[in-house]
Amino acid sequence: MSKKKQWIDIAFTALTVLLIAALAGYIYWVVLTDSASDRPVADIAAEIDSSFDGMVKGDENTLKRLYGVTGQECGEYILYSAESMMDVRELLVVKAKDNAALDTLEKAVAKRLETQKKNFNGYGVEQTALLDAAVTSERGNYFFFAVHKNADLWQDRFLTAIR
Amino acid sequence: MVFSSLIFLIIFLPVTLIGYFVLPKRCRNTVLLIASLVFYAWGEPIYVFLMILSILVNYVLGVDIGRSAGARRTVLLIAAIIVDLLTLGFFKYYGFVVDTINGIFSLSLPVRELALPIGISFYTFQILSYIIDVYRGRVEVQKNPLRFALYVTMFPQLIAGPIVRYAQIEKELTDRIVTPERVTRGAEIFLFGLAKKVLLANTLGALFTSVQGADGRTALTAWIGMTAYALQIYFDFSGYSDMAIGLGHIFGFTFPQNFDHPYIAASITDFWRRWHMTLGGWFREYVYIPMGGNRVRPWRHVCNILVVWALTGLWHGAAWNFVLWGLYYGVLLLLEKYLFRKVLDKCPAAIRHIYTLFFVMIGWVLFAAGGLSEAAGMLADLFGRHGLADLTAAYALRSYGLWIAAGILCALPQTFSWYRRRTHDLPALTVLIGAALIFLCIASLVAGSYNPFLYFRF
């Protein structure tokens, strides 16, 4: 093998290793920015809002009634919803137990949102506006859903809390 | 960005077409490459860099394979395959593997659910076909990085296929002919694809979603729902493929056919010659034949088929129901080959069609379900767990009966042949029908919100 060819082989190998390292580094960065730290959902909720004014903490029955799922299916959760049927505000934060639970939650929340939009379509202008601006977010194995005038702010706080 | 969105139809496509045809011919690849990166970055601003890095790695490896010989060449091939499959596997299967390990060993390893880069399965398979074909000496190495990047990123087929092998467009990447006839033909194919997706798939998808969410489905309701799903997935995916092929014609590329009226198939074997033909072709060329294909002992052939079909299932989704769906077809194909072929050949055509459609519909239950338990529930409903029929089924038929009938008609090759015969000498009628379809599609897109692309998750 000529010396020139040897040098070209070395140059190609070095370039390949460099590019693969860049690819691996990039994937590592994506994972870092997309991952979530392990925190109890109650702590996360406390950082999202200190009072949840006019909303009440939901239990297993509320979870089943609103989303048609159980805590056993989903994992650790915290839920706040409005007392009045005419008030559409709600917050759900779940630390899902597995991927299937995340899929189940996505579908359940989409169905809930669709039902609520149908319920208020045509006469509940404020409610419909809030429902249209509802925020759903996933990070790591955490799931977040909010219908609230501060939904975007709550989402930012949720993402900060699990960073 | 999806083809059936207003932003694509009203802004992106016209701007790209103007840039493509107004700028000098030598700029066409650059225009298409920039448009493709913008198209991808629109939905995946983060993952566009993943795709660019994959392109760079594979470009260098491809060139190196092309200039190397002996053991180095093989090592480079293996390196490329490992890098590509690890990248795909990490994004697509990490959560699935962790879930499975947690389930088997009762562990609670943290699940890290990353968003799946759109189209990663499609473009990874395209890259692999190039690398393997360069190694085999079947295609020349592409030394121009822009052309290689364009092959991988070309927006018409980037995110949902068809899976274009490098050899199929190698010459067109360098020099291609765009004629007014070809552009017109491409526009027509694109328009029919758009209508399939927007008018048929979306409407039938809404029916399936309502059936899927219903409690206590009777057998008739469940069968109506699965018929709607079978038609939805066909028009959704074949519509997208048609749009890709049509855009390809407009830009001067000939993409391979991906569907050939699969629901007229007279056996499962026949069905898979007509459904997602480019994926079947890819697995045959790069997995099945290298494993020995059917030129091995029967037990080995059985293993080959089952491995290929388990992989085909897994390609469609990181979940056990997809693996089961793939194996289901593997077993059916083996049964047809070794047991039923002679019996099937003697059956009247109608029986063969009913047999095929029945098993394809059962297959779609596995495919559509969110998991194995949901699939089991739907199967039980199909066979009358909640009775045979009720008013829900009658309501569904009354509301969507015409759409189902239109869907069935449009799935038949005779319908399109009839349309071609009737409009052959009447260009004005063709233009009128085209304009009506555009109007209906845009009206539907403006009014509606249900516009998912089923094959985007792959």
XYZ file of C-alpha atoms in Angstrom:
621
model
C 0.000 0.000 0.000
C 1.365 3.392 -0.946
C 2.083 5.926 1.765
C -0.386 8.365 0.169
C -3.192 5.834 0.338
C -2.353 5.097 3.967
C -2.645 8.788 4.797
C -5.955 9.049 2.963
C -7.241 6.011 4.914
C -6.212 7.649 8.157
C -7.819 10.959 7.162
C -11.106 9.229 6.245
C -11.097 7.221 9.481
C -10.435 10.361 11.541
C -13.210 12.258 9.735
C -15.646 9.367 10.215
C -14.828 9.082 13.926
C -15.222 12.837 14.302
C -18.610 12.855 12.604
C -19.873 9.843 14.550
C -18.717 11.561 17.768
C -20.605 14.699 16.695
C -23.723 12.593 16.030
C -23.419 10.863 19.412
C -22.814 14.219 21.132
C -25.848 15.700 19.445
C -28.062 12.782 20.517
C -26.706 13.126 24.072
C -27.615 16.834 24.025
C -31.138 16.055 22.749
C -31.580 13.517 25.554
C -30.326 15.989 28.148
C -32.678 18.739 27.043
C -35.623 16.373 26.705
C -35.184 14.404 29.908
C -36.863 15.014 33.226
C -35.601 14.849 36.781
C -37.377 12.489 39.160
C -39.725 14.568 41.357
C -43.004 13.847 43.161
C -46.010 15.297 41.328
C -47.179 17.106 44.490
C -43.920 19.124 44.545
C -44.321 19.948 40.874
C -47.910 21.130 41.427
C -46.762 23.309 44.335
C -44.308 25.038 42.013
C -46.916 25.466 39.275
C -49.315 27.410 41.505
C -49.414 28.007 45.233
C -53.193 28.213 45.663
C -55.113 26.955 42.583
C -57.713 29.545 43.483
C -61.279 28.318 43.022
C -60.127 24.825 42.068
C -60.321 21.683 44.160
C -57.943 18.775 44.345
C -59.374 15.737 42.603
C -59.247 12.142 43.757
C -59.475 8.767 42.057
C -63.172 9.276 41.325
C -62.525 12.649 39.692
C -59.749 11.167 37.561
C -62.050 8.384 36.406
C -64.966 10.770 35.790
C -62.993 13.347 33.832
C -60.574 11.185 31.874
C -61.920 7.647 32.135
C -58.628 6.327 33.525
C -57.422 5.181 36.938
C -54.298 6.011 38.905
C -53.310 2.352 38.712
C -53.316 2.568 34.910
C -51.421 5.872 34.743
C -49.065 6.208 37.688
C -48.623 8.960 40.284
C -50.901 11.924 39.551
C -52.187 15.227 40.875
C -55.380 16.774 39.596
C -57.143 20.061 40.188
C -60.480 20.969 38.648
C -63.083 23.686 39.039
C -66.021 23.199 41.375
C -68.652 24.502 38.974
C -69.745 22.530 35.908
C -69.661 25.811 33.992
C -65.981 26.337 34.821
C -63.588 24.473 32.515
C -60.344 25.084 34.417
C -58.327 21.985 35.194
C -54.782 20.813 35.731
C -53.435 17.295 35.488
C -49.824 16.289 36.141
C -48.894 12.610 35.909
C -45.664 10.737 36.441
C -46.492 7.914 34.055
C -45.480 4.414 35.007
C -44.577 3.417 31.437
C -44.925 4.308 27.746
C -48.321 2.649 27.474
C -49.568 4.898 30.289
C -48.391 7.972 28.373
C -50.253 6.769 25.277
C -53.376 6.122 27.352
C -53.164 9.607 28.861
C -52.691 11.278 25.478
C -55.843 9.623 24.168
C -57.837 10.209 27.361
C -56.982 13.908 27.486
C -57.679 14.386 23.765
C -61.083 12.773 24.280
C -61.778 14.913 27.354
C -60.870 18.078 25.470
C -63.041 17.110 22.514
C -66.009 16.395 24.804
C -65.592 19.688 26.644
C -65.378 21.614 23.370
C -68.603 19.977 22.210
C -70.259 20.778 25.558
C -69.493 24.489 25.355
C -69.577 24.978 21.615
C -72.026 27.674 20.615
C -72.759 29.305 23.950
C -69.748 29.240 26.255
C -67.496 31.771 24.542
C -65.030 32.164 27.434
C -64.944 28.443 28.117
C -64.384 27.635 24.458
C -61.526 30.151 24.289
C -59.849 28.531 27.301
C -60.362 25.040 25.847
C -58.899 26.138 22.524
C -55.836 27.421 24.380
C -55.443 24.222 26.454
C -51.867 23.044 26.824
C -50.606 19.477 26.781
C -46.971 18.651 27.329
C -44.758 15.598 27.800
C -41.233 15.492 29.109
C -39.541 12.235 30.035
C -42.250 10.180 31.691
C -44.156 13.234 32.946
C -47.444 14.329 31.439
C -48.994 17.782 31.831
C -52.424 19.069 30.849
C -53.889 22.469 31.730
C -56.969 24.449 30.840
C -56.497 27.843 32.436
C -55.870 31.439 31.485
C -52.320 30.877 32.813
C -51.882 27.523 31.027
C -48.734 28.675 29.207
C -47.187 30.023 32.385
C -48.066 26.805 34.207
C -46.445 24.803 31.435
C -43.222 26.834 31.781
C -43.246 26.231 35.538
C -43.894 22.514 34.988
C -40.928 22.247 32.612
C -38.723 24.208 35.015
C -39.784 22.004 37.924
C -38.666 18.779 36.251
C -35.557 20.153 34.581
C -45.541 20.385 7.555
C -47.888 17.992 5.775
C -48.981 17.999 2.124
C -52.608 18.313 3.148
C -52.080 21.552 5.076
C -52.961 25.009 3.850
C -49.471 26.330 4.584
C -48.000 23.691 2.261
C -50.564 24.141 -0.511
C -50.801 27.914 -0.484
C -47.284 29.047 0.475
C -44.586 26.374 0.544
C -45.368 24.543 -2.711
C -45.922 27.635 -4.892
C -42.739 29.318 -3.578
C -40.714 26.139 -4.155
C -42.127 25.690 -7.663
C -41.343 29.303 -8.570
C -37.789 28.969 -7.268
C -37.342 25.621 -9.020
C -38.548 26.714 -12.456
C -37.464 30.376 -12.497
C -33.863 29.950 -11.343
C -31.287 28.489 -13.770
C -31.382 24.717 -14.257
C -28.070 24.249 -12.432
C -29.681 25.627 -9.239
C -32.522 23.106 -9.185
C -30.880 20.603 -6.836
C -29.947 23.405 -4.437
C -33.481 24.820 -4.497
C -34.950 21.370 -3.787
C -32.437 20.688 -1.011
C -33.125 24.021 0.727
C -36.882 23.519 0.331
C -36.569 20.004 1.768
C -34.629 21.172 4.816
C -37.161 23.971 5.434
C -40.013 21.460 4.991
C -38.485 19.115 7.583
C -37.375 21.851 9.979
C -40.919 23.277 9.960
C -42.070 20.336 12.043
C -38.759 19.139 13.455
C -36.507 22.153 14.145
C -34.355 20.106 16.526
C -34.162 16.889 14.547
C -33.196 18.498 11.256
C -29.646 18.578 12.659
C -29.867 14.865 13.447
C -30.731 14.239 9.811
C -27.914 16.500 8.578
C -25.374 14.718 10.807
C -26.648 11.320 9.595
C -26.199 12.518 6.024
C -22.626 13.689 6.704
C -21.640 10.436 8.450
C -23.096 8.292 5.677
C -21.744 10.462 2.902
C -18.181 10.071 4.225
C -18.674 6.351 4.892
C -20.134 5.894 1.389
C -17.197 7.632 -0.268
C -14.770 5.634 1.878
C -16.501 2.337 1.007
C -16.340 3.315 -2.657
C -12.578 3.875 -2.573
C -11.640 1.023 -0.210
C -11.166 -2.681 -0.784
C -10.987 -5.894 1.203
C -11.569 -6.014 4.935
C -11.654 -2.228 5.340
C -14.607 -2.042 2.977
C -16.541 -4.596 5.037
C -15.653 -2.889 8.325
C -16.935 0.422 6.929
C -20.182 -1.201 5.811
C -20.707 -2.720 9.254
C -19.892 0.631 10.899
C -22.463 2.421 8.727
C -25.159 -0.179 9.432
C -24.455 -0.067 13.180
C -24.506 3.751 13.346
C -27.739 3.983 11.330
C -29.559 1.207 13.161
C -28.402 2.433 16.576
C -29.671 5.931 15.809
C -33.006 4.579 14.594
C -33.185 2.096 17.469
C -32.400 4.695 20.111
C -35.116 7.106 19.063
C -37.722 4.563 18.087
C -37.207 1.548 20.338
C -35.526 2.743 23.547
C -38.793 3.166 25.448
C -40.145 -0.118 24.103
C -37.028 -2.036 25.194
C -37.037 -0.457 28.678
C -40.761 -1.166 29.063
C -40.218 -4.781 28.043
C -37.287 -5.239 30.447
C -39.313 -3.631 33.255
C -42.210 -5.963 32.476
C -40.129 -9.151 32.346
C -37.931 -8.528 35.381
C -40.395 -6.461 37.448
C -37.984 -3.533 37.433
C -38.762 0.159 37.273
C -36.008 1.500 35.032
C -36.894 5.087 34.119
C -38.715 5.492 30.835
C -37.278 8.284 28.735
C -39.845 9.011 26.093
C -38.173 11.026 23.339
C -40.162 12.493 20.509
C -39.711 10.329 17.416
C -37.993 12.252 14.613
C -40.531 12.296 11.781
C -39.636 10.043 8.876
C -36.570 8.551 10.581
C -37.605 5.008 9.571
C -37.998 6.069 5.948
C -34.796 8.044 5.531
C -32.702 5.529 7.504
C -33.857 2.759 5.156
C -33.019 4.928 2.142
C -29.530 5.634 3.487
C -28.983 1.932 4.212
C -30.040 0.965 0.693
C -27.436 3.388 -0.702
C -24.626 2.217 1.586
C -25.333 -1.497 0.951
C -25.631 -0.988 -2.808
C -22.350 0.955 -2.891
C -20.721 -1.910 -0.978
C -22.177 -4.455 -3.376
C -20.953 -2.393 -6.327
C -24.490 -2.023 -7.702
C -24.360 1.762 -7.744
C -21.619 4.305 -8.178
C -20.613 6.172 -5.062
C -22.137 9.675 -4.953
C -19.225 12.053 -4.541
C -21.312 15.212 -4.688
C -22.517 15.866 -1.104
C -25.411 18.062 -2.313
C -26.789 15.288 -4.502
C -26.469 12.742 -1.694
C -28.160 15.124 0.744
C -30.923 15.701 -1.797
C -31.451 11.934 -2.203
C -31.971 11.576 1.564
C -33.946 14.731 2.257
C -36.099 15.192 -0.853
C -39.299 16.506 0.684
C -41.889 14.716 -1.478
C -40.890 11.325 -0.056
C -38.941 12.296 3.054
C -41.418 11.665 5.822
C -43.797 8.961 4.630
C -42.228 7.307 1.612
C -42.324 5.684 -0.821
C -38.936 4.264 0.161
C -36.854 5.197 -2.859
C -33.717 3.152 -3.409
C -30.727 5.149 -4.578
C -30.437 3.138 -7.800
C -33.969 4.201 -8.738
C -33.142 7.911 -8.940
C -29.356 7.860 -9.323
C -29.433 9.265 -12.871
C -32.187 11.776 -12.153
C -30.159 13.316 -9.335
C -27.664 14.420 -11.981
C -29.857 15.075 -14.975
C -33.606 14.926 -15.341
C -36.153 15.947 -17.888
C -39.087 18.123 -16.896
C -41.714 18.515 -19.602
C -45.082 20.309 -19.458
C -46.791 16.928 -19.998
C -44.936 15.461 -17.066
C -45.759 18.421 -14.821
C -49.453 18.139 -15.780
C -49.433 14.407 -15.101
C -47.692 14.996 -11.766
C -50.206 17.655 -10.777
C -53.063 15.282 -11.580
C -51.561 12.445 -9.516
C -50.902 14.876 -6.647
C -54.458 16.147 -6.766
C -55.982 12.671 -6.695
C -53.706 11.808 -3.754
C -54.797 14.952 -1.930
C -58.468 14.118 -2.532
C -57.936 10.551 -1.286
C -56.409 11.904 1.900
C -58.574 14.938 2.619
C -61.965 13.823 1.359
C -61.935 10.075 1.955
C -59.341 9.216 4.614
C -60.189 12.095 6.945
C -63.942 11.480 6.752
C -63.656 7.721 7.225
C -61.107 8.329 9.986
C -63.684 10.369 11.890
C -66.078 7.395 11.691
C -63.430 4.976 12.954
C -62.500 7.324 15.827
C -66.118 7.511 16.959
C -66.469 3.711 16.801
C -63.152 3.228 18.582
C -64.270 5.460 21.438
C -67.732 3.894 21.769
C -68.592 1.562 24.635
C -70.496 -1.686 24.133
C -69.947 -1.940 20.375
C -72.100 -4.527 18.640
C -70.594 -6.749 15.934
C -72.052 -4.636 13.126
C -70.741 -1.394 14.661
C -67.296 -2.941 15.107
C -67.219 -4.216 11.506
C -68.344 -0.812 10.211
C -65.567 0.773 12.271
C -62.915 -1.635 10.991
C -64.108 -1.192 7.395
C -63.745 2.559 7.889
C -60.249 2.046 9.300
C -59.215 -0.270 6.450
C -60.302 2.358 3.944
C -58.850 5.228 5.992
C -55.381 3.710 6.249
C -55.388 2.818 2.551
C -56.463 6.255 1.337
C -54.286 7.988 3.915
C -51.112 6.171 2.987
C -51.712 5.625 -0.722
C -52.935 9.230 -0.962
C -49.669 10.407 0.569
C -47.683 8.149 -1.764
C -49.614 9.507 -4.747
C -48.868 13.069 -3.655
C -45.178 12.161 -3.328
C -45.126 10.470 -6.743
C -46.991 13.408 -8.308
C -44.567 15.944 -6.820
C -41.724 13.726 -8.023
C -43.047 13.985 -11.599
C -43.355 17.760 -11.290
C -39.700 18.015 -10.200
C -38.583 15.457 -12.790
C -38.160 12.360 -10.601
C -39.749 8.955 -11.077
C -40.568 7.452 -7.699
C -41.626 3.807 -7.480
C -45.266 2.796 -7.170
C -46.218 2.006 -3.567
C -49.769 0.629 -3.879
C -51.579 -1.411 -6.498
C -55.226 -1.634 -5.361
C -54.457 -3.961 -2.442
C -58.079 -4.634 -1.489
C -58.727 -6.542 -4.704
C -56.050 -9.071 -3.699
C -57.088 -12.715 -3.941
C -54.689 -13.975 -1.264
C -52.549 -12.602 1.544
C -49.476 -13.156 -0.628
C -51.141 -11.096 -3.343
C -52.127 -8.423 -0.807
C -48.494 -7.883 0.195
C -47.466 -7.585 -3.434
C -49.858 -4.651 -3.632
C -49.520 -2.947 -0.206
C -46.546 -0.718 0.695
C -44.600 -2.288 -2.151
C -41.422 -0.282 -1.519
C -41.130 -1.480 2.089
C -41.740 -5.099 1.031
C -39.141 -4.676 -1.707
C -36.634 -3.222 0.764
C -36.981 -6.093 3.225
C -36.809 -8.638 0.397
C -33.656 -7.083 -1.075
C -31.721 -6.278 2.083
C -32.934 -8.819 4.684
C -34.819 -11.786 3.200
C -32.541 -12.595 0.238
C -29.279 -12.122 2.196
C -30.703 -14.582 4.774
C -31.116 -17.141 2.006
C -34.669 -16.307 0.927
C -36.562 -19.438 -0.101
C -33.501 -21.213 -1.459
C -32.914 -22.948 1.852
C -34.416 -25.883 3.712
C -38.086 -25.470 4.655
C -37.448 -24.987 8.397
C -34.908 -22.277 7.601
C -37.315 -20.666 5.176
C -39.958 -20.600 7.911
C -37.441 -18.868 10.216
C -36.515 -16.367 7.481
C -40.141 -15.458 6.845
C -40.929 -15.062 10.542
C -37.833 -12.913 11.173
C -38.593 -10.667 8.200
C -42.216 -10.232 9.224
C -41.418 -9.620 12.889
C -39.029 -6.899 11.675
C -41.681 -5.535 9.305
C -44.075 -5.297 12.243
C -41.440 -3.664 14.417
C -40.648 -1.162 11.670
C -44.245 0.021 11.874
C -44.138 0.689 15.598
C -42.313 0.031 18.849
C -45.020 -2.052 20.496
C -45.860 -5.724 20.823
C -49.105 -5.403 18.888
C -47.041 -4.393 15.830
C -44.702 -7.368 16.286
C -47.762 -9.604 16.586
C -49.248 -7.961 13.486
C -46.076 -8.724 11.530
C -45.887 -12.318 12.770
C -49.599 -12.752 12.009
C -48.840 -12.028 8.352
C -45.717 -14.183 8.443
C -47.772 -17.164 9.639
C -50.543 -16.496 7.093
C -48.008 -16.311 4.244
C -46.396 -19.566 5.389
C -49.790 -21.269 5.631
C -50.623 -20.102 2.125
C -47.307 -21.297 0.765
C -47.137 -24.694 2.436
C -50.759 -25.681 3.141
C -53.505 -23.670 1.478
C -52.126 -22.693 -1.895
C -53.714 -25.524 -3.882
C -57.022 -25.280 -2.021
C -57.042 -21.518 -2.441
C -56.299 -21.747 -6.158
C -59.335 -24.002 -6.634
C -61.711 -21.682 -4.760
C -63.971 -19.278 -6.679
C -62.557 -15.753 -6.942
C -65.257 -14.348 -4.639
C -64.294 -16.741 -1.838
C -60.620 -15.847 -2.239
C -61.405 -12.125 -2.012
C -63.610 -12.592 1.064
C -60.935 -14.759 2.722
C -58.263 -12.114 2.033
C -60.341 -9.166 3.192
C -61.408 -10.995 6.359
C -57.833 -11.692 7.459
C -56.613 -8.246 6.403
C -59.352 -6.641 8.519
C -58.413 -8.803 11.505
C -54.830 -7.674 10.922
C -55.903 -4.024 11.026
C -57.394 -4.617 14.485
C -53.906 -5.459 15.759
C -52.488 -2.497 13.883
C -55.010 0.102 15.003
C -55.127 -0.890 18.650
C -53.194 1.042 21.280
C -52.093 -2.249 22.832
C -52.813 -5.946 23.041
C -55.715 -5.600 25.475
C -57.432 -3.009 23.244
C -56.936 -5.327 20.264
C -58.449 -8.254 22.185
C -61.446 -6.066 23.106
C -62.039 -5.020 19.494
C -61.710 -8.622 18.273
C -64.252 -9.757 20.861
C -66.607 -6.993 19.691
C -66.193 -8.032 16.040
C -67.438 -11.487 16.992
C -70.485 -10.270 18.887
C -69.459 -9.832 22.520
C -72.069 -7.058 22.830
C -74.638 -8.486 20.425
C -74.998 -8.338 16.673
C -76.466 -4.935 15.830
C -78.039 -1.874 17.385
C -79.096 1.660 16.575
C -75.497 2.941 16.748
C -74.667 0.789 13.737
C -77.753 2.043 11.900
C -76.792 5.642 12.721
C -73.215 5.071 11.515
C -74.475 3.550 8.279
C -76.941 6.352 7.705
C -74.315 9.025 8.400
C -71.355 7.448 6.643
C -72.852 4.801 4.328
C -72.272 6.892 1.213
C -68.681 7.631 2.231
C -68.004 3.940 2.797
C -69.527 3.137 -0.608
C -67.431 5.898 -2.220
C -64.357 4.533 -0.486
C -64.983 1.006 -1.723
C -65.565 2.275 -5.270
C -62.387 4.348 -5.236
C -60.378 1.356 -3.995
C -61.260 -0.563 -7.170
C -59.032 -0.259 -10.273
C -62.110 -0.312 -12.517
C -63.282 3.043 -11.168
C -60.118 4.837 -12.212
C -60.061 3.040 -15.594
C -63.651 4.145 -16.157
C -62.724 7.738 -15.241
C -59.755 7.627 -17.632
C -61.940 6.337 -20.500
C -64.603 8.970 -19.916
C -62.186 11.897 -19.695
C -59.631 10.713 -22.250
C -60.703 13.050 -25.044
C -62.185 15.727 -22.831
C -59.384 17.846 -21.356
C -61.885 20.523 -20.323
C -63.741 17.961 -18.189
C -60.465 16.833 -16.602
C -59.639 20.437 -15.704
C -63.147 20.966 -14.339
C -62.926 17.842 -12.159
C -59.468 18.906 -10.987
C -60.727 22.379 -10.061
C -63.687 20.874 -8.209
C -61.377 18.563 -6.266
C -59.070 21.452 -5.317
C -62.059 23.489 -4.163
C -63.499 20.615 -2.106
C -60.120 19.783 -0.538
C -59.358 23.368 0.442
C -62.894 23.888 1.738
C -62.552 20.702 3.776
C -59.154 21.763 5.122
C -60.398 25.220 6.066
C -63.465 23.826 7.812
C -62.068 20.692 9.386
C -59.526 19.960 12.048
C -59.249 16.161 11.751
C -56.183 15.767 9.567
C -53.804 13.166 10.953
C -51.329 11.252 8.807
C -51.272 7.695 10.111
C -47.910 6.804 8.623
C -46.092 9.794 10.125
C -45.488 7.925 13.336
C -43.289 5.446 11.495
